[in-house]
């Protein structure tokens, strides 16, 4: 037997079981079991963390951060999965790839988090926004990034990244507020003192970042019934949420923005609208460690926003069942609360929480369920 034949036969022998395995149909899932492994159609645990879901046509597209086994830095990019029933997901591959070009803002090894995609019916483009930290700079850059595609699953073309609304004051800062801002010096306060909190509330950090642009970290997108879209993100050193209106093409900020819960320290915003009221669930700021969810409501996206008690119920409700909010998906007349159970020591093994939102006394609650399915 010649060597070539031998090695080809051996290769075929070893390749066969793997090929057969990957072709084996995966058992159909009929329920959602939060916190467990969630295999895609090839049997691999879904790798789409900090994500969101786009409903387009008769298909749902789940976008999220690809996480590797040993680091949370972006080594691959944003992944996309598709499904007709929200239970069984097909891996569509990488929607937005990080770049090997060292001059790119999304160079491999950057931090690229919480991607969300919305569809613009006028331009017929799929618009992806995400939180971006430039490679090698920790969480200092605090930018958002924007990418665009002609098809939901991509490939997405990276457009730009930047801080938010440079040179623009929030809507509520009237000309009288300028006098208040003039009284705020950056060096007069000791962090975390009541005086400092009050100064943050009045705009201490907005003023500090006015020229260079406001910080932009944990984020989501929201498209309202009238087609206007909004970027909601942690700003001001994660102390204050900003809600910024997007331009009609969904690719830029329009320059109109408001602040929510100044100095309240909120991350991981997820939003939905029910019977005319806007509801937002957020987390506190404890990095990968879970904490107690917060909830806010408002009669208009521009506020006023009112805080309510923790909406979670059941075991570990005081730490969001071990997770952190990422998105709220409307499905028919239901809303699905999506969260991530982070596993920083092995990021790819992070798990998902998907739970239906119920209403109690007119307010949303999220009750833990081991297993459930869509009505
Ligand atoms: C979390 C945030 C995550 C990630 C992490 C890094 O609070 O929600 O998206 O940025 O911190 O520690």
CSV table of C-alpha atoms and ligand atoms in Angstrom, one decimal:
chain,number,residue,atom,x,y,z
A,1,UNK,CA,0.0,0.0,0.0
A,2,UNK,CA,1.6,3.3,-0.9
A,3,UNK,CA,2.0,6.1,1.7
A,4,UNK,CA,-0.4,8.5,0.0
A,5,UNK,CA,-3.2,5.8,-0.1
A,6,UNK,CA,-2.6,4.9,3.5
A,7,UNK,CA,-2.8,8.5,4.7
A,8,UNK,CA,-5.9,9.2,2.6
A,9,UNK,CA,-7.6,6.1,4.0
A,10,UNK,CA,-6.7,7.1,7.6
A,11,UNK,CA,-7.9,10.7,7.0
A,12,UNK,CA,-11.2,9.3,5.6
A,13,UNK,CA,-11.6,7.0,8.6
A,14,UNK,CA,-11.1,9.8,11.1
A,15,UNK,CA,-13.1,12.3,9.2
A,16,UNK,CA,-16.1,10.1,8.8
A,17,UNK,CA,-17.4,10.0,12.4
A,18,UNK,CA,-17.1,13.8,12.7
A,19,UNK,CA,-18.8,14.4,9.4
A,20,UNK,CA,-21.6,12.0,10.4
A,21,UNK,CA,-21.9,13.6,13.8
A,22,UNK,CA,-22.3,17.2,12.4
A,23,UNK,CA,-24.9,15.9,9.9
A,24,UNK,CA,-26.9,14.2,12.5
A,25,UNK,CA,-30.2,16.1,13.0
A,26,UNK,CA,-30.3,17.7,16.4
A,27,UNK,CA,-33.4,16.8,18.6
A,28,UNK,CA,-36.0,19.5,18.2
A,29,UNK,CA,-36.3,21.8,21.3
A,30,UNK,CA,-39.8,22.4,22.5
A,31,UNK,CA,-39.1,24.4,25.6
A,32,UNK,CA,-36.8,27.1,27.0
A,33,UNK,CA,-34.6,26.1,29.9
A,34,UNK,CA,-32.7,29.2,31.2
A,35,UNK,CA,-29.2,28.7,32.5
A,36,UNK,CA,-28.6,25.4,30.6
A,37,UNK,CA,-26.5,24.8,27.5
A,38,UNK,CA,-28.5,25.8,24.4
A,39,UNK,CA,-27.3,23.9,21.4
A,40,UNK,CA,-27.7,25.3,17.9
A,41,UNK,CA,-28.5,23.1,14.8
A,42,UNK,CA,-25.0,21.7,14.8
A,43,UNK,CA,-25.1,20.8,18.5
A,44,UNK,CA,-22.8,23.6,19.6
A,45,UNK,CA,-23.8,25.9,22.5
A,46,UNK,CA,-25.1,29.1,21.0
A,47,UNK,CA,-22.4,31.8,21.1
A,48,UNK,CA,-24.2,35.1,21.0
A,49,UNK,CA,-23.8,36.9,24.3
A,50,UNK,CA,-25.1,40.3,25.4
A,51,UNK,CA,-27.3,40.0,22.3
A,52,UNK,CA,-30.6,41.0,20.9
A,53,UNK,CA,-33.1,39.6,18.5
A,54,UNK,CA,-34.4,41.1,15.2
A,55,UNK,CA,-37.7,39.9,13.8
A,56,UNK,CA,-37.6,40.2,10.0
A,57,UNK,CA,-40.1,38.5,7.7
A,58,UNK,CA,-41.0,35.1,9.2
A,59,UNK,CA,-37.6,34.7,10.8
A,60,UNK,CA,-36.0,35.7,14.1
A,61,UNK,CA,-32.3,36.7,14.0
A,62,UNK,CA,-30.3,36.5,17.2
A,63,UNK,CA,-27.1,38.7,17.2
A,64,UNK,CA,-24.6,38.6,20.0
A,65,UNK,CA,-20.9,38.7,21.1
A,66,UNK,CA,-18.9,35.7,20.1
A,67,UNK,CA,-16.9,34.7,23.2
A,68,UNK,CA,-13.8,32.5,23.2
A,69,UNK,CA,-12.9,30.0,25.9
A,70,UNK,CA,-10.3,32.1,27.7
A,71,UNK,CA,-11.0,35.8,27.0
A,72,UNK,CA,-13.9,38.2,26.7
A,73,UNK,CA,-12.0,40.3,24.1
A,74,UNK,CA,-13.4,40.1,20.6
A,75,UNK,CA,-11.4,37.5,18.7
A,76,UNK,CA,-14.2,36.8,16.1
A,77,UNK,CA,-16.9,39.5,16.2
A,78,UNK,CA,-20.7,39.4,16.2
A,79,UNK,CA,-22.4,36.2,15.5
A,80,UNK,CA,-25.9,35.6,14.0
A,81,UNK,CA,-28.3,32.7,14.5
A,82,UNK,CA,-31.7,32.4,12.8
A,83,UNK,CA,-34.9,30.6,13.9
A,84,UNK,CA,-38.6,30.4,13.0
A,85,UNK,CA,-39.7,29.3,16.4
A,86,UNK,CA,-37.2,31.0,18.8
A,87,UNK,CA,-36.3,27.5,20.2
A,88,UNK,CA,-34.3,25.9,17.5
A,89,UNK,CA,-31.5,28.1,16.1
A,90,UNK,CA,-29.4,27.8,12.9
A,91,UNK,CA,-25.9,29.2,13.1
A,92,UNK,CA,-25.6,31.8,10.3
A,93,UNK,CA,-21.9,32.4,11.1
A,94,UNK,CA,-20.1,35.7,11.8
A,95,UNK,CA,-22.2,38.8,10.9
A,96,UNK,CA,-19.6,41.4,11.7
A,97,UNK,CA,-15.9,40.2,11.7
A,98,UNK,CA,-13.2,41.9,13.7
A,99,UNK,CA,-10.3,43.1,11.5
A,100,UNK,CA,-6.7,42.1,11.2
A,101,UNK,CA,-5.8,45.6,10.2
A,102,UNK,CA,-4.2,47.4,13.1
A,103,UNK,CA,-5.6,50.7,12.0
A,104,UNK,CA,-9.2,49.5,12.3
A,105,UNK,CA,-11.3,50.6,15.2
A,106,UNK,CA,-12.5,47.0,15.4
A,107,UNK,CA,-9.1,45.3,15.4
A,108,UNK,CA,-9.1,41.7,16.6
A,109,UNK,CA,-8.7,41.9,20.4
A,110,UNK,CA,-10.8,45.0,20.9
A,111,UNK,CA,-13.8,44.8,23.2
A,112,UNK,CA,-17.0,44.6,21.2
A,113,UNK,CA,-20.2,44.2,23.3
A,114,UNK,CA,-23.9,44.2,23.3
A,115,UNK,CA,-24.6,44.3,19.5
A,116,UNK,CA,-28.1,45.1,18.4
A,117,UNK,CA,-29.6,45.2,14.9
A,118,UNK,CA,-32.6,47.1,13.6
A,119,UNK,CA,-34.0,47.2,10.1
A,120,UNK,CA,-34.6,50.5,8.3
A,121,UNK,CA,-37.5,50.0,5.8
A,122,UNK,CA,-36.7,53.2,3.9
A,123,UNK,CA,-33.1,52.4,3.1
A,124,UNK,CA,-33.7,48.7,3.3
A,125,UNK,CA,-30.6,48.3,5.3
A,126,UNK,CA,-29.9,46.4,8.5
A,127,UNK,CA,-28.2,48.6,11.0
A,128,UNK,CA,-26.0,47.2,13.8
A,129,UNK,CA,-24.9,49.3,16.8
A,130,UNK,CA,-22.6,48.0,19.5
A,131,UNK,CA,-20.4,49.1,22.4
A,132,UNK,CA,-16.8,49.4,21.3
A,133,UNK,CA,-13.6,49.7,23.3
A,134,UNK,CA,-10.4,50.1,21.3
A,135,UNK,CA,-7.8,47.4,21.5
A,136,UNK,CA,-5.4,47.7,24.4
A,137,UNK,CA,-7.2,50.5,26.1
A,138,UNK,CA,-9.4,48.6,28.6
A,139,UNK,CA,-12.8,50.4,28.9
A,140,UNK,CA,-11.4,53.9,28.4
A,141,UNK,CA,-12.6,54.7,24.8
A,142,UNK,CA,-16.3,54.2,25.7
A,143,UNK,CA,-17.5,54.5,22.2
A,144,UNK,CA,-20.4,53.1,20.1
A,145,UNK,CA,-19.8,51.5,16.7
A,146,UNK,CA,-22.1,51.3,13.7
A,147,UNK,CA,-22.1,48.7,10.9
A,148,UNK,CA,-24.5,48.1,8.0
A,149,UNK,CA,-25.7,45.2,5.8
A,150,UNK,CA,-28.1,44.5,3.0
A,151,UNK,CA,-29.1,41.1,4.4
A,152,UNK,CA,-30.1,40.4,8.0
A,153,UNK,CA,-27.3,37.8,8.5
A,154,UNK,CA,-24.7,40.1,7.0
A,155,UNK,CA,-21.9,40.4,6.2
A,156,UNK,CA,-22.0,43.8,8.0
A,157,UNK,CA,-19.6,46.6,6.9
A,158,UNK,CA,-18.2,48.6,9.7
A,159,UNK,CA,-18.8,52.3,9.2
A,160,UNK,CA,-17.4,54.2,12.2
A,161,UNK,CA,-17.0,54.4,16.0
A,162,UNK,CA,-17.1,57.5,18.2
A,163,UNK,CA,-18.3,59.0,21.5
A,164,UNK,CA,-21.8,60.4,21.6
A,165,UNK,CA,-23.1,63.9,20.8
A,166,UNK,CA,-19.9,66.0,21.0
A,167,UNK,CA,-20.7,69.6,21.5
A,168,UNK,CA,-24.4,69.0,22.2
A,169,UNK,CA,-26.3,69.5,25.5
A,170,UNK,CA,-29.1,67.1,26.5
A,171,UNK,CA,-32.6,68.4,25.6
A,172,UNK,CA,-33.5,69.3,29.2
A,173,UNK,CA,-30.4,71.6,29.6
A,174,UNK,CA,-32.1,74.9,28.9
A,175,UNK,CA,-30.3,78.2,28.6
A,176,UNK,CA,-31.0,78.7,32.3
A,177,UNK,CA,-29.2,75.4,33.1
A,178,UNK,CA,-26.0,76.9,31.7
A,179,UNK,CA,-25.8,79.0,34.9
A,180,UNK,CA,-26.0,75.8,36.9
A,181,UNK,CA,-23.3,74.2,34.8
A,182,UNK,CA,-21.0,77.2,35.3
A,183,UNK,CA,-21.0,76.5,39.0
A,184,UNK,CA,-19.7,72.9,38.5
A,185,UNK,CA,-16.0,72.6,38.7
A,186,UNK,CA,-14.5,69.1,38.1
A,187,UNK,CA,-12.1,69.2,41.0
A,188,UNK,CA,-14.3,70.3,43.8
A,189,UNK,CA,-15.9,67.0,44.7
A,190,UNK,CA,-14.8,63.8,46.3
A,191,UNK,CA,-16.3,60.8,44.4
A,192,UNK,CA,-19.3,59.1,46.0
A,193,UNK,CA,-20.1,61.9,48.4
A,194,UNK,CA,-23.6,63.4,48.4
A,195,UNK,CA,-22.3,66.7,47.0
A,196,UNK,CA,-20.6,64.8,44.1
A,197,UNK,CA,-23.8,62.9,43.3
A,198,UNK,CA,-25.7,66.1,43.2
A,199,UNK,CA,-23.1,67.6,40.9
A,200,UNK,CA,-23.2,64.5,38.6
A,201,UNK,CA,-27.0,64.9,38.6
A,202,UNK,CA,-26.7,68.5,37.5
A,203,UNK,CA,-24.3,67.6,34.7
A,204,UNK,CA,-20.7,67.5,36.1
A,205,UNK,CA,-19.6,64.7,33.7
A,206,UNK,CA,-21.7,65.9,30.8
A,207,UNK,CA,-19.8,69.2,31.1
A,208,UNK,CA,-16.5,67.4,31.4
A,209,UNK,CA,-17.1,65.4,28.2
A,210,UNK,CA,-19.0,68.1,26.2
A,211,UNK,CA,-16.3,68.8,23.7
A,212,UNK,CA,-15.0,65.3,23.1
A,213,UNK,CA,-18.3,63.5,23.3
A,214,UNK,CA,-20.3,61.6,25.9
A,215,UNK,CA,-19.1,58.1,27.0
A,216,UNK,CA,-21.1,55.3,25.5
A,217,UNK,CA,-20.9,51.8,26.9
A,218,UNK,CA,-23.7,49.1,27.7
A,219,UNK,CA,-26.4,49.7,25.1
A,220,UNK,CA,-29.6,48.7,23.3
A,221,UNK,CA,-31.6,50.0,20.4
A,222,UNK,CA,-35.3,50.6,20.3
A,223,UNK,CA,-37.6,51.3,17.3
A,224,UNK,CA,-40.8,53.1,18.3
A,225,UNK,CA,-44.2,52.6,16.6
A,226,UNK,CA,-43.7,55.8,14.6
A,227,UNK,CA,-40.5,54.4,13.1
A,228,UNK,CA,-38.2,56.6,15.1
A,229,UNK,CA,-35.2,54.8,16.5
A,230,UNK,CA,-33.3,55.4,19.7
A,231,UNK,CA,-29.9,54.4,21.1
A,232,UNK,CA,-30.0,53.8,24.9
A,233,UNK,CA,-26.7,53.5,26.7
A,234,UNK,CA,-24.7,53.9,29.9
A,235,UNK,CA,-22.9,57.2,29.8
A,236,UNK,CA,-21.1,59.5,32.2
A,237,UNK,CA,-18.8,56.8,33.7
A,238,UNK,CA,-21.8,54.5,33.7
A,239,UNK,CA,-23.5,56.8,36.2
A,240,UNK,CA,-26.3,58.0,33.9
A,241,UNK,CA,-28.2,56.5,31.0
A,242,UNK,CA,-28.6,58.5,27.8
A,243,UNK,CA,-31.4,58.0,25.3
A,244,UNK,CA,-30.4,59.4,21.9
A,245,UNK,CA,-32.7,59.7,18.9
A,246,UNK,CA,-31.3,58.3,15.6
A,247,UNK,CA,-31.4,60.0,12.2
A,248,UNK,CA,-33.9,58.6,9.7
A,249,UNK,CA,-31.4,56.2,8.2
A,250,UNK,CA,-30.6,54.8,11.7
A,251,UNK,CA,-26.9,55.3,11.2
A,252,UNK,CA,-26.2,58.4,13.3
A,253,UNK,CA,-27.5,60.3,16.4
A,254,UNK,CA,-29.8,63.1,15.4
A,255,UNK,CA,-28.5,65.3,18.2
A,256,UNK,CA,-31.6,65.1,20.4
A,257,UNK,CA,-30.9,63.2,23.6
A,258,UNK,CA,-32.0,63.0,27.2
A,259,UNK,CA,-30.6,61.7,30.5
A,260,UNK,CA,-32.2,59.0,32.6
A,261,UNK,CA,-31.6,58.5,36.4
A,262,UNK,CA,-28.6,60.8,36.7
A,263,UNK,CA,-26.0,59.3,39.1
A,264,UNK,CA,-28.1,56.2,39.4
A,265,UNK,CA,-25.4,53.9,38.1
A,266,UNK,CA,-27.4,51.8,35.6
A,267,UNK,CA,-26.1,49.3,33.0
A,268,UNK,CA,-27.5,46.7,30.6
A,269,UNK,CA,-30.6,48.6,29.5
A,270,UNK,CA,-33.5,46.6,27.9
A,271,UNK,CA,-36.7,48.4,26.9
A,272,UNK,CA,-40.2,47.7,25.6
A,273,UNK,CA,-43.5,49.5,25.3
A,274,UNK,CA,-46.8,48.1,26.6
A,275,UNK,CA,-50.1,49.9,26.2
A,276,UNK,CA,-48.4,53.3,25.7
A,277,UNK,CA,-46.0,53.0,28.7
A,278,UNK,CA,-42.3,52.6,28.1
A,279,UNK,CA,-40.7,50.1,30.5
A,280,UNK,CA,-36.9,49.7,30.9
A,281,UNK,CA,-35.1,47.1,32.9
A,282,UNK,CA,-31.5,47.7,33.8
A,283,UNK,CA,-28.8,46.3,36.2
A,284,UNK,CA,-26.5,47.9,38.6
A,285,UNK,CA,-22.7,48.2,37.9
A,286,UNK,CA,-20.8,45.2,39.3
A,287,UNK,CA,-19.0,44.0,36.1
A,288,UNK,CA,-19.6,40.3,35.3
A,289,UNK,CA,-21.1,39.7,38.8
A,290,UNK,CA,-24.9,39.7,38.9
A,291,UNK,CA,-26.8,42.2,40.9
A,292,UNK,CA,-30.4,43.3,41.5
A,293,UNK,CA,-32.3,44.4,38.5
A,294,UNK,CA,-33.9,47.9,38.4
A,295,UNK,CA,-37.0,49.0,36.5
A,296,UNK,CA,-38.2,52.3,35.2
A,297,UNK,CA,-41.3,53.5,33.3
A,298,UNK,CA,-42.2,56.6,31.4
A,299,UNK,CA,-45.2,57.9,29.4
A,300,UNK,CA,-42.8,59.1,26.6
A,301,UNK,CA,-39.4,58.0,25.6
A,302,UNK,CA,-38.3,61.5,26.7
A,303,UNK,CA,-39.5,60.9,30.2
A,304,UNK,CA,-40.1,61.6,32.9
A,305,UNK,CA,-38.7,58.2,34.0
A,306,UNK,CA,-39.9,56.8,37.3
A,307,UNK,CA,-38.1,54.0,39.2
A,308,UNK,CA,-39.9,50.9,40.4
A,309,UNK,CA,-38.8,48.0,42.6
A,310,UNK,CA,-36.9,45.0,41.3
A,311,UNK,CA,-39.3,43.2,38.8
A,312,UNK,CA,-37.7,39.7,39.4
A,313,UNK,CA,-39.5,37.0,41.4
A,314,UNK,CA,-38.4,33.6,42.6
A,315,UNK,CA,-35.1,32.1,43.6
A,316,UNK,CA,-32.1,34.4,43.2
A,317,UNK,CA,-34.5,37.2,42.3
A,318,UNK,CA,-32.3,39.6,44.2
A,319,UNK,CA,-29.4,38.9,41.7
A,320,UNK,CA,-31.5,38.7,38.5
A,321,UNK,CA,-31.4,34.9,38.8
A,322,UNK,CA,-27.6,35.1,38.4
A,323,UNK,CA,-27.9,37.1,35.1
A,324,UNK,CA,-27.8,40.6,33.7
A,325,UNK,CA,-30.4,42.0,31.3
A,326,UNK,CA,-29.6,42.4,27.6
A,327,UNK,CA,-32.9,42.7,25.6
A,328,UNK,CA,-36.7,42.5,25.7
A,329,UNK,CA,-38.2,40.8,22.7
A,330,UNK,CA,-41.9,41.3,21.8
A,331,UNK,CA,-43.4,38.1,20.5
A,332,UNK,CA,-47.1,38.4,19.6
A,333,UNK,CA,-48.6,39.9,22.7
A,334,UNK,CA,-45.9,38.5,24.9
A,335,UNK,CA,-42.5,40.1,25.9
A,336,UNK,CA,-39.4,37.9,26.5
A,337,UNK,CA,-36.9,39.1,29.0
A,338,UNK,CA,-33.4,38.1,27.9
A,339,UNK,CA,-30.3,38.1,30.2
A,340,UNK,CA,-26.8,36.7,30.3
A,341,UNK,CA,-25.3,34.6,33.0
A,342,UNK,CA,-21.7,35.5,32.5
A,343,UNK,CA,-18.8,33.0,33.0
A,344,UNK,CA,-15.8,35.3,33.0
A,345,UNK,CA,-13.3,32.4,33.6
A,346,UNK,CA,-14.6,30.6,30.5
A,347,UNK,CA,-16.6,33.3,28.6
A,348,UNK,CA,-17.9,30.9,25.9
A,349,UNK,CA,-19.7,28.9,28.6
A,350,UNK,CA,-21.9,31.9,29.6
A,351,UNK,CA,-25.6,31.0,29.7
A,352,UNK,CA,-28.8,32.6,28.7
A,353,UNK,CA,-31.9,33.5,30.6
A,354,UNK,CA,-35.1,33.9,28.6
A,355,UNK,CA,-38.3,34.4,30.7
A,356,UNK,CA,-41.7,35.7,29.7
A,357,UNK,CA,-42.8,39.0,31.3
A,358,UNK,CA,-46.0,38.9,33.3
A,359,UNK,CA,-48.0,41.9,34.5
A,360,UNK,CA,-49.0,42.3,38.2
A,361,UNK,CA,-51.0,45.3,39.2
A,362,UNK,CA,-50.2,46.8,35.8
A,363,UNK,CA,-46.5,46.5,36.3
A,364,UNK,CA,-44.1,44.0,34.5
A,365,UNK,CA,-42.6,41.2,36.6
A,366,UNK,CA,-40.2,38.5,35.6
A,367,UNK,CA,-40.8,35.2,37.4
A,368,UNK,CA,-38.2,32.4,37.4
A,369,UNK,CA,-39.3,29.3,35.5
A,370,UNK,CA,-37.1,26.2,35.1
A,371,UNK,CA,-38.8,25.4,31.8
A,372,UNK,CA,-41.5,27.1,29.7
A,373,UNK,CA,-42.6,27.4,26.1
A,374,UNK,CA,-44.5,29.9,23.9
A,375,UNK,CA,-48.2,30.1,24.1
B,1,LIG,C1,-20.7,44.5,32.7
B,1,LIG,C2,-21.3,44.9,31.4
B,1,LIG,C3,-20.8,43.9,30.3
B,1,LIG,C4,-19.3,44.0,30.3
B,1,LIG,C5,-18.8,43.8,31.8
B,1,LIG,C6,-17.2,44.0,31.8
B,1,LIG,O1,-21.2,45.3,33.7
B,1,LIG,O2,-22.7,44.9,31.4
B,1,LIG,O3,-21.4,44.2,29.1
B,1,LIG,O4,-18.9,45.3,29.9
B,1,LIG,O5,-19.3,44.7,32.7
B,1,LIG,O6,-16.8,43.9,33.2
